[in-house]
CSV table of C-alpha atoms in Angstrom, one decimal:
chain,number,residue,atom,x,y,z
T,255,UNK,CA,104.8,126.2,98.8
T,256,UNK,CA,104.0,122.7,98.2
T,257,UNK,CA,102.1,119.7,96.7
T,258,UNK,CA,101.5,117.1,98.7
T,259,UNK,CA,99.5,113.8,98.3
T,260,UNK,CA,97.3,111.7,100.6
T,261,UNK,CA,97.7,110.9,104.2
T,262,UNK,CA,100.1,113.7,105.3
T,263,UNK,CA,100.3,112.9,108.7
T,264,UNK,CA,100.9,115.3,111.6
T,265,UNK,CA,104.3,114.0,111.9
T,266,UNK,CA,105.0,114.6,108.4
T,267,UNK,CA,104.2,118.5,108.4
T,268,UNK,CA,105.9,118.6,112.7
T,269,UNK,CA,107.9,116.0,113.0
T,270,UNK,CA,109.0,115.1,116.8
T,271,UNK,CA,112.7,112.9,116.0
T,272,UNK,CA,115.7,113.1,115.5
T,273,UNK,CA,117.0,116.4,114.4
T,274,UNK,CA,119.2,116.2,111.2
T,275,UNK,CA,122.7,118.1,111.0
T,276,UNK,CA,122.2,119.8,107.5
T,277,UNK,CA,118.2,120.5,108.2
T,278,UNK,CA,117.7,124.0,108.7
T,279,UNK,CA,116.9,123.2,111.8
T,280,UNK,CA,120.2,121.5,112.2
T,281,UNK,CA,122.3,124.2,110.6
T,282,UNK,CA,120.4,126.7,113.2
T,283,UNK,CA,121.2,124.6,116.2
T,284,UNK,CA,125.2,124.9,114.8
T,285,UNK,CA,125.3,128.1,114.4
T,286,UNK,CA,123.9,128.4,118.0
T,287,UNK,CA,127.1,126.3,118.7
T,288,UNK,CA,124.9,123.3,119.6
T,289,UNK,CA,127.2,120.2,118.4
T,290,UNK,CA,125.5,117.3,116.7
T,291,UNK,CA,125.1,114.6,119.5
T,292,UNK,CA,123.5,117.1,121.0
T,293,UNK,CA,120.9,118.4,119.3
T,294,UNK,CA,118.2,115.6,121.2
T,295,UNK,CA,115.0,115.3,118.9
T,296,UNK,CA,112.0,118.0,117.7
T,297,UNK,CA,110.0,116.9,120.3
T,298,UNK,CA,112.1,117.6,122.8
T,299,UNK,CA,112.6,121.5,121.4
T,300,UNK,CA,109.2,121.8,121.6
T,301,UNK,CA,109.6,124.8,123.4
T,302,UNK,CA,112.0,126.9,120.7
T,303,UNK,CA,110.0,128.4,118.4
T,304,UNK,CA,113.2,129.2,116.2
T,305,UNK,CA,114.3,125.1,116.0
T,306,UNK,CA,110.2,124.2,115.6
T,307,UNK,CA,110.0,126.8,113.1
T,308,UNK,CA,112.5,125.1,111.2
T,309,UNK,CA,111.8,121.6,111.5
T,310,UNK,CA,107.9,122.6,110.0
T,311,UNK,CA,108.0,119.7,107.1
T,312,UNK,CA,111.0,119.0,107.8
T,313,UNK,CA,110.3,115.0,107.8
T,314,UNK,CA,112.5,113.1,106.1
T,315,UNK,CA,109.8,110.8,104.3
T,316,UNK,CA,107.3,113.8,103.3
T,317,UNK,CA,106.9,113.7,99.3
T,318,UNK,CA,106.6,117.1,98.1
T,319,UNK,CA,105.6,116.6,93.9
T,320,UNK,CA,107.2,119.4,93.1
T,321,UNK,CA,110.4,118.1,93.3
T,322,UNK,CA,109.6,114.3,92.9
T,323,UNK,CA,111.4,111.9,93.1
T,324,UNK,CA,113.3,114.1,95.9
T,325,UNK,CA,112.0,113.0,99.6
T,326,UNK,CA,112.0,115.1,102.4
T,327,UNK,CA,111.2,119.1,102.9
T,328,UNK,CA,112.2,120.5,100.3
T,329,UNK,CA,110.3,122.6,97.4
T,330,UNK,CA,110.7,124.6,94.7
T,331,UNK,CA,111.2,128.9,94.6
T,332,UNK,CA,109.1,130.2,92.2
T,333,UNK,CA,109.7,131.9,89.5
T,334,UNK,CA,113.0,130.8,89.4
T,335,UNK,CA,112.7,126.9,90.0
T,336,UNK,CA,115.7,126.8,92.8
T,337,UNK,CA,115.6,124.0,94.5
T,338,UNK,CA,115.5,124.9,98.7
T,339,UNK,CA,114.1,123.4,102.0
T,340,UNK,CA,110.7,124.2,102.6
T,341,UNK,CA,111.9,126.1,105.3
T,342,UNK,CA,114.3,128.9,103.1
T,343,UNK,CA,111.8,129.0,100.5
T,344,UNK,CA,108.8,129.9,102.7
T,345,UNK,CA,111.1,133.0,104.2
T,346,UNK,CA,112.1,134.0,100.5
T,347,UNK,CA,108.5,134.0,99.9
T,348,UNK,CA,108.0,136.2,103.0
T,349,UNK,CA,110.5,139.1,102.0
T,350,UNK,CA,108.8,139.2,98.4
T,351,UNK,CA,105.9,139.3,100.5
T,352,UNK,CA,104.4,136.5,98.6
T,353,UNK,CA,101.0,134.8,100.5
T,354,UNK,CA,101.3,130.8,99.9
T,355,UNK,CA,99.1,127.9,99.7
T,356,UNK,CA,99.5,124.6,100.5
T,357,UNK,CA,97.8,121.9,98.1
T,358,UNK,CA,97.1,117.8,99.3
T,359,UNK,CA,95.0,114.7,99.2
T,360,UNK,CA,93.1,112.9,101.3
T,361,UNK,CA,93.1,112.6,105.1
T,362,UNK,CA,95.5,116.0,105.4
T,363,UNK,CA,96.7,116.2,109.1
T,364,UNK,CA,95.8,112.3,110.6
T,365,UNK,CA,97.5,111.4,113.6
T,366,UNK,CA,98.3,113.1,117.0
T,367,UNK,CA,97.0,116.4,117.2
T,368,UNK,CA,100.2,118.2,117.2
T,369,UNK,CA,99.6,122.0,117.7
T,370,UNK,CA,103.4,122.7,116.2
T,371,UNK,CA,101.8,121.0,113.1
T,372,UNK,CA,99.5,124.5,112.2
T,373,UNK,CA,101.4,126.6,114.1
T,374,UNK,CA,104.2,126.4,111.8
T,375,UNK,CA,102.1,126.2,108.8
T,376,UNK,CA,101.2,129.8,109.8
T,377,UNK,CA,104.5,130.9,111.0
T,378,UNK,CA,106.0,130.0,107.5
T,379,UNK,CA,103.4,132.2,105.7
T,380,UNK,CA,100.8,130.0,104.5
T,381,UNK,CA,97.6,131.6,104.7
T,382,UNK,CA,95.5,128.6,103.0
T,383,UNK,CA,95.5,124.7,102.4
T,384,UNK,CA,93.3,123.1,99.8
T,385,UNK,CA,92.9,119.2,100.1
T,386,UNK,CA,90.6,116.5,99.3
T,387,UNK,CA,89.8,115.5,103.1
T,388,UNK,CA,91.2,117.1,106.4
T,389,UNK,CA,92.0,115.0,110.1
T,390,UNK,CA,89.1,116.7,111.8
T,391,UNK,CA,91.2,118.4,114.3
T,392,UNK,CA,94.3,119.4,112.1
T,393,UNK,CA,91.6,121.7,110.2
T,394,UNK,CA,90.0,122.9,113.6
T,395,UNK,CA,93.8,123.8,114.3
T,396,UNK,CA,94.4,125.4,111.3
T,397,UNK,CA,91.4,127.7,111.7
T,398,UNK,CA,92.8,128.7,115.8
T,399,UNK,CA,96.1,130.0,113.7
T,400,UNK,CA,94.6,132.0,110.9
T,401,UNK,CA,95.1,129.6,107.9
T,402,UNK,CA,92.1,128.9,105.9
T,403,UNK,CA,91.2,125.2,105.3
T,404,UNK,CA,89.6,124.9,102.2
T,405,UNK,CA,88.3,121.1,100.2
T,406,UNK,CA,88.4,120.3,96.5
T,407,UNK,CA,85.3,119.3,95.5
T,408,UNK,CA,84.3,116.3,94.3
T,409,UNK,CA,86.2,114.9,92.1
T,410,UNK,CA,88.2,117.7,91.7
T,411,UNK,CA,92.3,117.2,93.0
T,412,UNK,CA,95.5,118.7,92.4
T,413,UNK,CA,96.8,115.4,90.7
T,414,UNK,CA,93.9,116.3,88.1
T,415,UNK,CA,94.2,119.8,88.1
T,416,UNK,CA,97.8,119.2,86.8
T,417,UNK,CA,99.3,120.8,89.6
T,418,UNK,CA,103.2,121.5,89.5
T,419,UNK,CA,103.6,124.3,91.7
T,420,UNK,CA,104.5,126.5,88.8
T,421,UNK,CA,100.9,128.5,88.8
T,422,UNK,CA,99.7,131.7,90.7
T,423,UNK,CA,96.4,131.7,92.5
T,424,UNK,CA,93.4,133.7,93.2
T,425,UNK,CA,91.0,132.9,95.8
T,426,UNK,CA,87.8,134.9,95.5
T,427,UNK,CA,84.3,135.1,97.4
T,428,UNK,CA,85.6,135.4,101.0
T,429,UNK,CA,86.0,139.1,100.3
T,430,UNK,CA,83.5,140.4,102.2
T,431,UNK,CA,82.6,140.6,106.1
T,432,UNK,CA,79.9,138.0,106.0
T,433,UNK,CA,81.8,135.1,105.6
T,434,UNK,CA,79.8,131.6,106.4
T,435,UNK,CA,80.7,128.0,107.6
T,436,UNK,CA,81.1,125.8,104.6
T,437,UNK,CA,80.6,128.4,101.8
T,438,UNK,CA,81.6,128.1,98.8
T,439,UNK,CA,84.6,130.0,97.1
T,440,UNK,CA,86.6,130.7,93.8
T,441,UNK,CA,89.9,129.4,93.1
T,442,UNK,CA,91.4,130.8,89.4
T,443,UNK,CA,94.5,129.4,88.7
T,444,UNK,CA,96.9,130.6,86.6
T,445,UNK,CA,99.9,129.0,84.2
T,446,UNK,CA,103.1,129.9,84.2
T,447,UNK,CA,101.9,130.2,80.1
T,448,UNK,CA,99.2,132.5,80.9
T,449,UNK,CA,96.2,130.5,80.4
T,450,UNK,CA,93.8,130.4,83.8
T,451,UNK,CA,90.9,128.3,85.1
T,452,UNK,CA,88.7,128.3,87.8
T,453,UNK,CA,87.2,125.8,90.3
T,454,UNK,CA,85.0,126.0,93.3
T,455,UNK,CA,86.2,124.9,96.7
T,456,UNK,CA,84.4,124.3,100.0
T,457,UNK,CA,85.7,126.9,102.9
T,458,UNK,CA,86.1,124.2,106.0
T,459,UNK,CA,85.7,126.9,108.4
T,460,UNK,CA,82.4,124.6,110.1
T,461,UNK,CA,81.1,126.7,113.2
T,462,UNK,CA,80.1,130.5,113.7
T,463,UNK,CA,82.8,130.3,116.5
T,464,UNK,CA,85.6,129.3,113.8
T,465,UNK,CA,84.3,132.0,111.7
T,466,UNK,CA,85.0,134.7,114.5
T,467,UNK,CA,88.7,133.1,115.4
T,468,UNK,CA,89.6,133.4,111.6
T,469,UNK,CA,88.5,137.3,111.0
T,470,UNK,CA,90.1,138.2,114.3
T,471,UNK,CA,93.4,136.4,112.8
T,472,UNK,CA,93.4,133.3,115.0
T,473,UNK,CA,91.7,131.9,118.7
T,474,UNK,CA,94.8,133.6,120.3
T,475,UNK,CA,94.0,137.3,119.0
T,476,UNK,CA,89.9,136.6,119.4
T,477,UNK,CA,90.5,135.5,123.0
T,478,UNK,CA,92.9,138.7,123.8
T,479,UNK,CA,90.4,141.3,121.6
T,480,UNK,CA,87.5,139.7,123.9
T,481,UNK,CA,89.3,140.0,127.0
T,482,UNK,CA,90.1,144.0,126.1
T,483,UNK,CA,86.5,144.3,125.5
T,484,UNK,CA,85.8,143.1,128.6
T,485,UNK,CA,88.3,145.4,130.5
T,486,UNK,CA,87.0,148.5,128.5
């Protein structure tokens, strides 16, 4: 869905100002017959999933390679190449059924620990992000909605893999049930040319607890299957 590079803050996936007109989040609130001046900010919409949704990496200043020197959330549909928000593309994606990954640098999620910031990292499809270094409590977010963080090895980056957002990916070795904290796993990537390589990535799931939330889909769907259990 996107390449990003180093110190992707919060903000920058969920941002909380002001609310553009020709966003998707924006175009939303007009077709909702919400004018302009009164659309108010993303953080003060926290509360509508549809507008927050939307707004995920939406910020105006986030740098997405793939469609450098282009600034703000937008990305590129693949196979095609079109040019859409981050937003459109991820619900193309969705209807083809296509599974997407997120790739960045160092220090992925710093800043306030906005909950919108994985939540609509899920919501949008994404079922993994591979990055040099994680915010510690983005990634512990990202595990309580399903996503799987996952950390280039040393050495190893998307810069120098030659990333363009062009390839297809397989992520192998988390097949099975017994899935532990800070195991390794397969990545084979695959050109748009055919050719494919492999690399081994560190699984940033870091507690037994965080392995149980991610099998049972998320801490939402652990919390209500343990409350069932309970009942039963």
């Amino acid at each position: 869905l996107a390449i990003f590079g180093d110190s992707v803050t919060t903000d920058h996936i969920s941002p909380a100002g002001a609310i553009k007109a020709n966003s998707p989040a924006g175009l939303y609130l007009q077709e909702k017959g919400v004018a302009a001046e009164d659309f108010n900010s993303y953080g003060s919409r926290r509360g509508n999933d549809r507008v927050m949704l939307r707004g995920t990496f939406a910020n105006v200043r986030i740098k997405n390679t793939m469609v450098a020197p282009v600034e703000g959330g937008y990305t590129k549909h693949q196979p095609d190449g079109a040019e859409l928000s981050i937003y459109d593309a991820a619900m193309q994606y969705g209807i083809e059924k296509t599974p997407l990954m997120i790739f960045a640098g160092k220090e992925y999620g710093t800043g306030s620990s906005r909950d919108w910031a994985a939540k609509g990292t899920a919501l949008m499809g994404v079922k993994a992000v591979v990055v040099e270094s994680f915010e510690r409590i983005h990634r512990s977010n990202l595990v309580g909605m399903g996503v799987l963080p996952l950390q280039f090895k040393d050495g190893d980056s998307a810069a120098k893999l030659g990333l363009d957002g062009t390839e297809t990916f397989d992520l192998t070795g988390l097949e099975s049930g017994n899935i532990r904290p800070r195991q390794d796993a397969t990545l084979r990537i695959t050109k748009a040319d055919g050719t494919s390589s492999e690399i081994t990535l560190t699984l940033r799931i870091d507690t037994p607890i965080e392995i149980e939330y991610y099998k049972n889909g998320g801490i939402l769907p652990y919390v209500l299957r343990q409350l069932i259990d309970q009942a039963g």
